[in-house]
Coordinates of C-alpha atoms in Angstrom, one line a residue:
M160 CA 121.1 21.1 58.2
F161 CA 121.0 23.5 55.5
P162 CA 123.7 22.8 53.0
D163 CA 126.4 25.0 52.6
A164 CA 126.2 25.2 48.7
K165 CA 122.7 26.2 48.9
V166 CA 123.5 29.1 51.2
L167 CA 126.1 30.3 49.0
E168 CA 123.8 29.8 45.9
L169 CA 121.2 31.9 47.4
L170 CA 123.3 34.6 48.9
L171 CA 125.0 35.0 45.5
Q172 CA 121.4 35.2 43.8
Q173 CA 120.5 37.9 46.1
E174 CA 123.9 39.6 45.6
L175 CA 124.3 39.8 49.4
V176 CA 127.7 38.1 48.9
R177 CA 130.2 38.6 46.1
P178 CA 131.9 35.8 44.1
E179 CA 135.2 36.8 45.4
Q180 CA 134.0 36.6 49.2
A181 CA 132.3 33.4 48.5
E182 CA 135.5 32.2 47.4
K183 CA 137.6 33.4 50.5
A184 CA 134.9 32.0 52.8
I185 CA 135.3 28.6 50.8
K186 CA 139.0 28.7 51.5
E187 CA 138.7 29.8 55.0
V188 CA 136.2 26.9 55.9
A189 CA 138.6 24.3 54.4
R190 CA 141.6 25.8 56.3
T191 CA 140.1 26.4 59.9
G192 CA 137.0 23.9 60.1
Q193 CA 134.6 26.6 61.1
T194 CA 131.3 26.4 59.4
L195 CA 130.5 28.6 56.4
E196 CA 127.8 30.5 58.1
S197 CA 130.2 31.6 60.8
V198 CA 133.1 32.5 58.5
L199 CA 130.6 34.8 56.4
V200 CA 129.3 36.4 59.4
K201 CA 132.7 37.1 61.0
N202 CA 134.1 38.3 57.9
G203 CA 131.3 40.9 57.5
F204 CA 130.3 39.3 54.2
V205 CA 126.8 39.0 55.3
S206 CA 124.9 40.0 58.5
E207 CA 123.3 37.1 60.8
E208 CA 119.9 38.6 59.9
D209 CA 120.2 38.7 56.2
L210 CA 121.5 35.0 56.3
S211 CA 118.8 33.9 58.5
N212 CA 116.0 35.7 56.6
I213 CA 117.4 33.8 53.4
K214 CA 117.1 30.6 55.1
A215 CA 113.8 31.2 56.5
A216 CA 112.4 32.1 52.9
Y217 CA 113.9 29.1 51.4
L218 CA 112.6 26.8 54.0
G219 CA 109.2 28.4 54.1
V220 CA 109.3 29.1 57.7
P221 CA 109.1 32.3 59.5
Y222 CA 112.4 34.0 61.2
I223 CA 112.7 35.6 64.8
D224 CA 115.5 37.8 66.0
L225 CA 115.9 36.8 69.6
N226 CA 117.8 39.9 70.3
N227 CA 114.8 42.0 71.6
Y228 CA 112.3 39.0 72.3
E229 CA 111.2 38.2 75.7
L230 CA 110.4 34.6 76.7
D231 CA 107.8 33.4 78.7
R232 CA 109.6 31.8 81.6
S233 CA 106.6 29.3 82.1
L234 CA 107.0 28.0 78.7
V235 CA 110.8 27.6 79.3
K236 CA 110.0 25.1 82.0
L237 CA 108.4 23.0 79.7
I238 CA 111.7 21.9 77.7
P239 CA 114.4 20.8 80.1
E240 CA 117.8 22.3 79.8
S241 CA 119.4 19.3 78.4
D242 CA 116.7 18.7 75.7
A243 CA 117.0 22.6 74.7
K244 CA 120.8 22.1 74.4
R245 CA 120.5 18.9 72.7
Y246 CA 118.1 20.0 69.9
S247 CA 119.0 23.7 70.1
V248 CA 115.5 24.6 70.6
I249 CA 113.6 27.5 72.5
P250 CA 110.0 27.6 73.4
L251 CA 108.6 30.9 72.1
F252 CA 104.7 31.1 72.4
T253 CA 101.6 29.2 72.1
T254 CA 98.3 29.5 70.0
G255 CA 95.6 27.2 71.1
K256 CA 96.9 23.7 71.3
T257 CA 99.9 24.3 69.0
I258 CA 103.3 25.4 70.5
S259 CA 105.8 27.5 68.4
I260 CA 109.5 26.9 69.1
G261 CA 112.7 28.4 67.9
M262 CA 115.1 26.2 66.2
I263 CA 118.4 26.4 64.5
D264 CA 117.3 23.5 62.2
P265 CA 113.5 23.7 61.6
Q266 CA 113.9 20.3 59.3
N267 CA 114.9 18.4 62.3
I268 CA 112.0 16.0 62.7
V269 CA 113.4 14.1 65.6
A270 CA 113.4 17.4 67.8
L271 CA 110.1 18.4 66.6
D272 CA 108.7 15.0 67.6
H273 CA 110.4 14.9 70.9
V274 CA 109.2 18.5 71.7
R275 CA 105.5 17.5 71.0
K276 CA 105.8 14.7 73.5
I277 CA 107.3 16.2 76.3
T278 CA 105.4 19.3 76.2
G279 CA 102.0 17.5 75.6
F280 CA 101.0 19.9 72.7
D281 CA 99.0 18.5 69.9
A282 CA 101.1 20.4 67.2
V283 CA 104.7 22.1 67.1
D284 CA 105.5 24.8 64.7
P285 CA 109.1 25.4 63.8
I286 CA 110.4 29.1 63.8
L287 CA 113.9 29.7 62.5
I288 CA 116.5 31.4 64.8
S289 CA 120.0 32.1 64.6
N290 CA 122.8 30.0 66.4
A291 CA 123.8 33.4 68.1
G292 CA 120.2 34.1 69.0
F293 CA 119.8 30.6 70.5
Q294 CA 123.0 30.8 72.4
R295 CA 121.7 34.2 74.1
A296 CA 118.3 33.0 75.1
F297 CA 119.5 29.7 76.2
N298 CA 122.1 31.4 78.7
V299 CA 119.5 33.9 79.8
Y300 CA 116.7 31.4 80.6
Y301 CA 118.5 28.2 81.3
R302 CA 121.9 29.3 82.7
S303 CA 120.5 32.5 84.2
F304 CA 123.5 34.0 82.9
G305 CA 122.2 37.4 83.8
S306 CA 121.2 36.5 87.2
V307 CA 124.7 36.4 89.1
D308 CA 122.8 37.5 92.0
D309 CA 120.5 34.5 92.2
I310 CA 123.6 32.3 92.3
V311 CA 125.1 34.5 94.9
K312 CA 122.1 34.2 97.2
S313 CA 122.2 30.4 96.9
I314 CA 126.0 30.5 97.9
E315 CA 125.3 32.7 100.9
K316 CA 122.6 30.3 102.0
E317 CA 125.2 27.8 102.4
N318 CA 126.8 27.2 105.7
T319 CA 130.1 28.7 106.7
A320 CA 131.8 25.3 106.6
A321 CA 130.6 24.7 103.2
I322 CA 132.0 27.9 101.8
E323 CA 135.2 27.2 103.7
E324 CA 135.4 23.7 101.9
A325 CA 135.0 25.5 98.7
A326 CA 137.6 28.0 99.3
M327 CA 140.0 24.9 100.1
G328 CA 139.3 23.4 96.8
E329 CA 136.2 21.2 97.6
I330 CA 134.4 22.2 94.5
T331 CA 132.4 20.0 92.0
E332 CA 131.2 21.1 88.8
Q333 CA 127.5 21.6 89.8
T334 CA 128.4 23.6 93.1
P335 CA 126.8 27.4 93.2
V336 CA 130.6 28.7 93.2
S337 CA 131.3 26.7 89.8
K338 CA 128.2 28.1 88.3
L339 CA 129.1 31.5 89.2
V340 CA 132.3 31.5 87.5
D341 CA 130.7 29.7 84.6
S342 CA 128.1 32.4 84.5
L343 CA 130.8 35.4 84.4
L344 CA 132.7 33.6 81.7
S345 CA 129.7 32.9 79.4
R346 CA 128.5 36.5 80.0
A347 CA 132.0 37.9 79.1
I348 CA 131.7 35.9 75.8
Q349 CA 128.2 37.4 74.9
V350 CA 129.4 40.8 75.4
R351 CA 132.5 40.3 73.7
A352 CA 134.8 41.1 76.5
S353 CA 138.4 40.4 76.3
D354 CA 139.2 40.6 79.9
I355 CA 137.5 39.8 83.4
H356 CA 138.5 41.5 86.3
V357 CA 137.7 40.4 90.0
E358 CA 138.7 43.1 92.1
P359 CA 138.5 42.8 95.9
E360 CA 137.4 45.8 98.1
E361 CA 136.5 46.1 101.8
S362 CA 133.1 44.5 101.8
I363 CA 132.5 43.6 98.2
V364 CA 134.0 42.2 95.2
S365 CA 133.6 44.0 92.0
V366 CA 133.6 42.2 88.7
R367 CA 134.4 44.3 85.6
F368 CA 134.6 43.3 81.9
R369 CA 136.9 45.1 79.2
V370 CA 134.9 45.4 76.3
D371 CA 136.2 47.4 73.3
G372 CA 139.2 48.6 75.3
M373 CA 136.9 50.0 77.9
L374 CA 136.2 48.7 81.4
K375 CA 132.7 48.3 82.9
Q376 CA 131.5 47.3 86.2
V377 CA 128.9 44.4 85.6
T378 CA 128.3 43.0 89.0
S379 CA 129.5 42.7 92.5
F380 CA 129.2 39.9 95.1
P381 CA 130.1 40.0 99.1
S382 CA 133.6 39.4 100.1
T383 CA 133.0 36.4 102.1
I384 CA 132.5 34.8 98.7
L385 CA 135.9 35.7 97.3
P386 CA 138.0 32.9 98.6
A387 CA 136.0 30.4 97.2
V388 CA 135.7 32.0 93.7
V389 CA 139.4 32.5 93.5
S390 CA 140.1 28.7 94.6
R391 CA 137.8 27.9 91.7
I392 CA 139.6 30.0 89.3
K393 CA 142.8 28.6 90.4
I394 CA 141.8 25.1 89.9
L395 CA 140.8 25.8 86.4
G396 CA 144.0 27.5 85.9
G397 CA 146.2 24.9 87.2
M398 CA 147.2 27.2 90.0
D399 CA 148.4 26.5 93.6
I400 CA 145.3 27.4 95.7
T401 CA 147.3 27.1 99.0
E402 CA 149.4 30.2 97.8
N403 CA 148.0 33.6 98.1
R404 CA 151.0 35.8 98.9
K405 CA 152.8 35.7 95.6
P406 CA 151.4 36.4 92.1
Q407 CA 150.6 33.6 90.0
D408 CA 149.9 32.8 86.3
G409 CA 147.8 29.9 84.7
K410 CA 145.7 29.0 81.8
I411 CA 142.4 27.5 81.2
H412 CA 141.4 25.7 78.1
T413 CA 137.7 25.3 77.6
Q414 CA 134.7 25.5 75.1
L415 CA 132.0 28.0 75.8
E416 CA 129.1 29.7 73.7
G417 CA 130.6 27.6 70.9
K418 CA 134.2 29.2 71.0
D419 CA 137.4 27.4 71.5
L420 CA 138.9 29.5 74.4
D421 CA 142.3 30.1 75.7
I422 CA 142.2 31.9 79.2
R423 CA 144.9 33.4 80.7
V424 CA 144.8 33.8 84.3
S425 CA 146.7 36.4 86.6
S426 CA 146.4 36.5 90.3
F427 CA 147.7 39.1 92.6
P428 CA 147.5 39.9 96.4
T429 CA 146.1 43.0 97.7
V430 CA 145.2 44.2 101.1
F431 CA 141.7 43.0 100.8
G432 CA 142.4 39.6 99.0
E433 CA 143.6 38.1 95.6
N434 CA 142.7 40.2 92.5
M435 CA 142.0 37.8 89.7
V436 CA 142.3 39.0 86.0
M437 CA 141.4 36.5 83.1
R438 CA 142.0 37.4 79.4
L439 CA 140.1 35.7 76.9
L440 CA 141.5 34.4 73.7
D441 CA 139.3 32.6 70.9
K442 CA 141.7 30.1 69.5
R443 CA 139.3 29.8 66.2
A444 CA 139.4 33.6 65.7
M445 CA 140.3 34.3 62.3
L446 CA 144.0 35.5 61.5
P447 CA 144.0 39.2 61.3
N448 CA 144.0 40.4 57.6
L449 CA 145.5 43.9 57.0
L450 CA 142.7 44.9 54.9
E451 CA 140.4 44.7 57.6
L452 CA 142.5 46.5 60.4
G453 CA 141.6 50.1 59.5
F454 CA 144.6 51.0 57.4
S455 CA 143.6 53.9 54.8
K456 CA 144.5 53.3 51.3
E457 CA 147.3 55.3 51.0
T458 CA 149.0 54.0 54.4
L459 CA 148.4 50.2 53.5
E460 CA 150.0 50.7 50.0
A461 CA 153.2 52.1 51.7
Y462 CA 153.4 49.9 54.6
T463 CA 152.9 46.9 52.2
K464 CA 155.9 47.9 50.1
L465 CA 157.8 48.1 53.5
I466 CA 157.0 44.6 54.8
V467 CA 158.1 42.9 51.3
R468 CA 161.4 44.3 51.7
P469 CA 164.3 41.4 51.9
Y470 CA 165.8 42.9 55.2
G471 CA 165.8 45.6 57.8
I472 CA 163.9 46.2 61.1
I473 CA 160.2 47.4 61.1
L474 CA 158.8 48.7 64.4
V475 CA 155.3 48.8 65.4
T476 CA 154.7 51.4 68.4
G477 CA 152.0 52.2 70.8
P478 CA 150.7 51.6 74.3
T479 CA 149.6 48.3 75.8
G480 CA 146.4 47.4 74.4
S481 CA 146.9 49.4 71.0
G482 CA 146.6 46.4 68.7
K483 CA 150.6 46.1 67.9
T484 CA 150.5 42.2 68.0
T485 CA 147.4 42.1 65.7
T486 CA 149.1 44.1 63.2
L487 CA 152.3 41.9 63.3
Y488 CA 150.3 39.1 62.9
G489 CA 148.6 40.6 59.8
S490 CA 151.8 41.5 58.5
L491 CA 153.4 37.9 58.8
S492 CA 150.0 36.5 57.3
K493 CA 150.3 38.7 54.3
I494 CA 154.0 37.6 53.5
N495 CA 153.6 34.0 54.6
T496 CA 154.6 32.2 51.5
E497 CA 156.1 28.6 50.9
D498 CA 159.4 30.3 49.9
K499 CA 159.8 32.1 53.1
N500 CA 161.1 30.6 56.5
I501 CA 159.4 32.6 59.1
V502 CA 160.2 32.5 62.9
T503 CA 158.7 34.3 65.9
I504 CA 159.4 34.8 69.7
E505 CA 156.4 36.0 71.7
D506 CA 155.1 36.3 75.1
P507 CA 152.8 34.8 74.8
V508 CA 151.9 32.9 71.6
E509 CA 148.2 34.6 70.8
F510 CA 147.8 33.1 67.2
V511 CA 149.0 29.9 65.7
I512 CA 149.8 30.7 62.2
P513 CA 150.3 27.8 59.8
R514 CA 153.8 27.3 58.3
I515 CA 155.4 29.6 60.9
R516 CA 157.7 28.6 63.8
Q517 CA 156.5 30.2 66.9
T518 CA 158.2 30.1 70.2
Q519 CA 156.9 31.5 73.4
V520 CA 159.3 33.2 76.0
N521 CA 160.4 30.7 78.7
V522 CA 163.0 32.5 81.1
K523 CA 163.4 29.2 83.4
A524 CA 164.2 27.6 80.2
G525 CA 166.6 30.2 79.2
I526 CA 164.3 31.6 76.4
T527 CA 164.4 35.2 76.3
F528 CA 163.5 37.7 73.5
A529 CA 167.4 38.2 72.9
G530 CA 168.1 34.4 73.2
G531 CA 165.3 33.3 71.0
L532 CA 166.5 35.7 68.5
R533 CA 170.3 34.4 68.7
G534 CA 168.9 30.8 68.3
F535 CA 166.8 31.8 65.1
L536 CA 169.9 32.9 63.4
R537 CA 171.1 29.3 63.2
Q538 CA 167.8 28.4 61.8
D539 CA 168.2 29.8 58.3
P540 CA 165.3 32.2 58.8
D541 CA 164.3 34.8 56.2
I542 CA 161.7 36.8 58.5
M543 CA 161.9 37.1 62.4
M544 CA 159.3 38.8 64.8
V545 CA 160.1 39.5 68.1
G546 CA 157.3 40.2 70.3
E547 CA 158.9 43.3 72.1
I548 CA 162.2 45.2 72.4
R549 CA 162.8 45.7 76.1
D550 CA 166.6 45.9 76.3
R551 CA 169.7 46.7 74.7
E552 CA 170.7 43.0 74.3
T553 CA 167.6 42.4 72.2
V554 CA 167.7 45.3 69.8
E555 CA 171.4 44.6 69.0
V556 CA 170.5 41.0 67.9
A557 CA 167.6 42.4 66.0
I558 CA 170.0 44.9 64.3
Q559 CA 172.6 42.4 63.8
A560 CA 170.1 40.1 62.0
A561 CA 168.8 42.9 60.0
L562 CA 172.1 44.0 58.7
T563 CA 172.9 40.4 57.9
G564 CA 170.2 40.0 55.6
H565 CA 167.0 39.3 57.6
L566 CA 163.8 41.0 57.9
V567 CA 162.9 41.8 61.3
F568 CA 159.6 42.7 62.9
S569 CA 159.2 44.0 66.5
T570 CA 157.3 46.4 69.2
L571 CA 158.2 49.3 71.3
H572 CA 156.1 51.2 73.6
T573 CA 156.2 54.9 72.5
N574 CA 153.7 57.6 71.8
D575 CA 154.5 58.0 68.2
S576 CA 156.6 56.9 65.4
S577 CA 159.5 59.4 65.8
A578 CA 159.9 58.6 69.5
A579 CA 161.0 55.1 68.6
L580 CA 164.1 56.2 67.1
T581 CA 165.0 58.2 70.2
R582 CA 163.9 55.5 72.5
L583 CA 166.5 53.0 70.9
V584 CA 169.2 55.7 71.5
D585 CA 168.3 56.0 75.1
I586 CA 168.4 52.2 75.3
G587 CA 172.2 52.7 74.3
V588 CA 172.3 51.8 70.3
E589 CA 174.8 53.8 68.5
P590 CA 172.6 56.1 66.0
F591 CA 174.4 54.8 62.8
L592 CA 173.3 51.3 63.9
I593 CA 169.8 52.5 63.9
S594 CA 169.7 54.5 60.9
S595 CA 171.4 51.7 58.7
S596 CA 169.0 49.0 60.0
V597 CA 165.6 50.4 60.7
I598 CA 163.4 50.8 57.5
G599 CA 159.9 52.1 59.0
I600 CA 158.1 52.7 62.0
L601 CA 154.3 52.2 62.6
A602 CA 152.5 53.9 65.1
Q603 CA 149.0 53.2 66.1
R604 CA 146.1 53.4 68.4
L605 CA 142.5 51.7 68.4
V606 CA 139.3 53.5 68.5
R607 CA 135.9 52.3 69.1
V608 CA 133.6 51.7 65.8
N609 CA 130.1 53.1 65.7
C610 CA 127.5 50.6 66.0
S611 CA 126.0 50.0 62.6
K612 CA 122.5 48.8 64.0
C613 CA 121.7 52.5 65.9
H614 CA 124.0 54.6 64.3
E615 CA 122.7 58.2 63.6
T616 CA 124.0 61.7 62.2
Y617 CA 124.4 64.6 64.3
T618 CA 126.0 68.2 64.1
P619 CA 128.5 69.3 66.9
A620 CA 128.6 72.6 68.2
A621 CA 130.3 75.1 65.9
A622 CA 133.2 75.8 68.5
V623 CA 134.1 72.1 68.8
L624 CA 134.1 71.9 65.1
K625 CA 136.3 74.9 64.5
S626 CA 138.7 73.4 67.5
V627 CA 139.5 70.6 65.3
G628 CA 139.6 72.0 62.0
F629 CA 136.3 70.6 60.5
P630 CA 134.1 72.4 58.2
P631 CA 131.1 74.2 59.9
N632 CA 128.0 72.3 60.0
S633 CA 129.6 69.0 59.4
E634 CA 127.5 66.1 60.0
L635 CA 129.2 63.5 62.0
M636 CA 128.1 59.9 63.2
R637 CA 127.5 58.3 66.6
G638 CA 126.0 55.2 68.0
R639 CA 122.6 55.9 69.8
G640 CA 123.0 52.8 72.0
C641 CA 120.8 49.5 71.5
S642 CA 120.8 45.7 72.6
R643 CA 123.3 44.9 70.0
C644 CA 126.0 47.2 71.4
N645 CA 124.8 46.9 74.9
Q646 CA 123.8 50.5 74.9
T647 CA 127.4 51.6 74.3
G648 CA 126.8 52.9 70.8
F649 CA 129.8 51.0 69.8
M650 CA 130.6 47.7 68.3
G651 CA 134.4 46.5 67.9
R652 CA 137.5 48.5 67.4
T653 CA 139.6 49.8 64.5
G654 CA 143.1 51.4 64.2
V655 CA 144.4 54.6 63.6
Y656 CA 147.9 54.6 62.0
E657 CA 150.9 57.0 61.2
L658 CA 153.6 55.3 59.2
M659 CA 157.3 57.0 58.8
P660 CA 159.5 55.4 56.7
M661 CA 163.1 55.9 57.2
T662 CA 164.1 58.7 54.5
D663 CA 167.7 59.8 53.8
E664 CA 167.0 63.0 55.6
I665 CA 165.6 61.2 58.9
K666 CA 168.8 58.8 58.9
V667 CA 171.0 61.8 58.7
M668 CA 168.7 63.5 61.8
V669 CA 169.1 60.2 63.7
D670 CA 172.9 60.0 63.3
E671 CA 173.0 63.7 64.4
R672 CA 171.1 62.7 67.6
C673 CA 168.3 65.0 66.9
S674 CA 165.4 65.0 69.0
A675 CA 162.2 63.1 68.6
S676 CA 160.4 66.4 68.2
E677 CA 162.8 67.7 65.3
I678 CA 162.4 64.4 63.5
R679 CA 158.5 64.3 63.9
K680 CA 158.6 67.9 62.5
K681 CA 160.7 66.8 59.5
A682 CA 158.7 63.6 58.9
I683 CA 155.5 66.0 58.7
Q684 CA 157.1 68.2 56.0
Q685 CA 157.9 65.2 54.3
G686 CA 153.9 64.0 54.2
L687 CA 153.6 62.2 57.6
R688 CA 149.9 61.6 58.1
T689 CA 149.6 61.8 61.9
L690 CA 147.7 59.4 64.4
R691 CA 145.3 62.4 65.1
Q692 CA 144.9 63.2 61.3
D693 CA 144.0 59.6 60.3
G694 CA 141.7 59.6 63.2
F695 CA 139.8 62.7 61.9
D696 CA 139.5 60.9 58.6
K697 CA 137.7 57.9 60.4
V698 CA 135.6 60.6 62.0
L699 CA 134.2 62.1 58.8
Q700 CA 133.8 58.8 57.2
G701 CA 131.3 58.0 59.9
V702 CA 133.4 55.2 61.3
T703 CA 134.2 56.5 64.6
T704 CA 133.4 59.4 66.9
L705 CA 135.3 62.7 67.6
E706 CA 135.5 61.8 71.1
E707 CA 137.0 58.5 70.5
V708 CA 139.9 59.9 68.7
L709 CA 140.5 62.7 70.9
R710 CA 140.6 60.1 73.7
V711 CA 143.3 58.1 72.2
T712 CA 145.5 60.7 70.5
E713 CA 147.7 63.4 71.5
I714 CA 147.2 67.2 70.9
E715 CA 149.4 68.0 67.8

């Protein structure tokens, strides 16, 4: 394989990677065990295409990007699936008596010799392909990941008894039902889906993926197959396949597409059958870094000053799916030093952070948010994180911890920063306790990021620009849609934020039980940069679209 040292040397020579990025990548490899190339690409230090081109030039072989490359299926049949997977090779084209194959490692002489023998060609020419390119092609042409219809047809050909047996759990790894579930999981990973929804209707079952926060239907199959599919998912998740009248939760641990996945499974009975939702979590995903979450320079500086305070409560607010937990993990990672004892109580634990003691809520065992916090106070903590404040008991324990010299992080479901303060009052907390313990509130939302491969400039209508206060003839950015972003124009998400520190004036207003709107007005007078204003800044910078910011923020 291509040596890591040579990869870094060439990237540094061509100034595609900066020395500090190389140093960070090396440390990340040592800490996580991931490959250097995957760390470089995931961090955005170098594109996969640039990395592959560098390697190809050094090795003296051509490089092909398989994103838009259509293979000859008759050629694919020449190399069995087991061999393609074993050697990471894909047949591309032929020239006379020579077959050209895509390889992750063009220097693998054993693979080249094996391909020559099984295909019958006189010569084999290696062409470099990326690991991601191989995985995509392998799934499309070997696993038929895009052809769910073919798998469904094979299931329908089975007799009724066979389908009923599958519904009762008589399912092996090679049955069409298993292949259908595996195909859905593989497809979800490839399009970067965070959730898979299997939704029964009267005569069909719809399958939708949530990608970058948005749900989109990807396929459907007859409702007659649903019981067998549900049973397969339940078996994988360690759930009771005989119980279909009560909601259940399960967990799947698997490796797919080179990823180590934890999949949270939830079933819920409906009038047409059980609805299944699977949340995909990559265990090897890199820990969030505050520098990469979308903070403006000013907001990040102010927030960093808050999280290094010795005591107090910091609240992160926003609706479900707005990235609050990611921000909390990034915050803890930032202050996770050897001299600090950090503990968390979460539901569930999504990232495992070295040196931090993390506990998951377990109501049956008596471990609740409030109970976990109380237990932590006897563990000599410096910093505590509670996943969510849901009731008066939890917030009172958090306040007690803050007032006795601990730094406490938590989340609330409120629309903006000022509403968090009045929400605590509504829960039943005395205002003076809030004003004396809370040191800052961060509100946030997530917006989709314009695809860097297909983005283009455009000028919205003058009336639209005027309505949002943008200069006339402003040139904005949007994604046109391409294979990389699945024709959406977006690739990934970033945060928009508003940070409200607890100033003396706001503390007085809390004590006087002022409304959220009054507190917000005062905060804006003191320089609060609102969610929408932060979003508009990202629009003008070309990060996202005006429509995205208007979609996730409220009228001010």
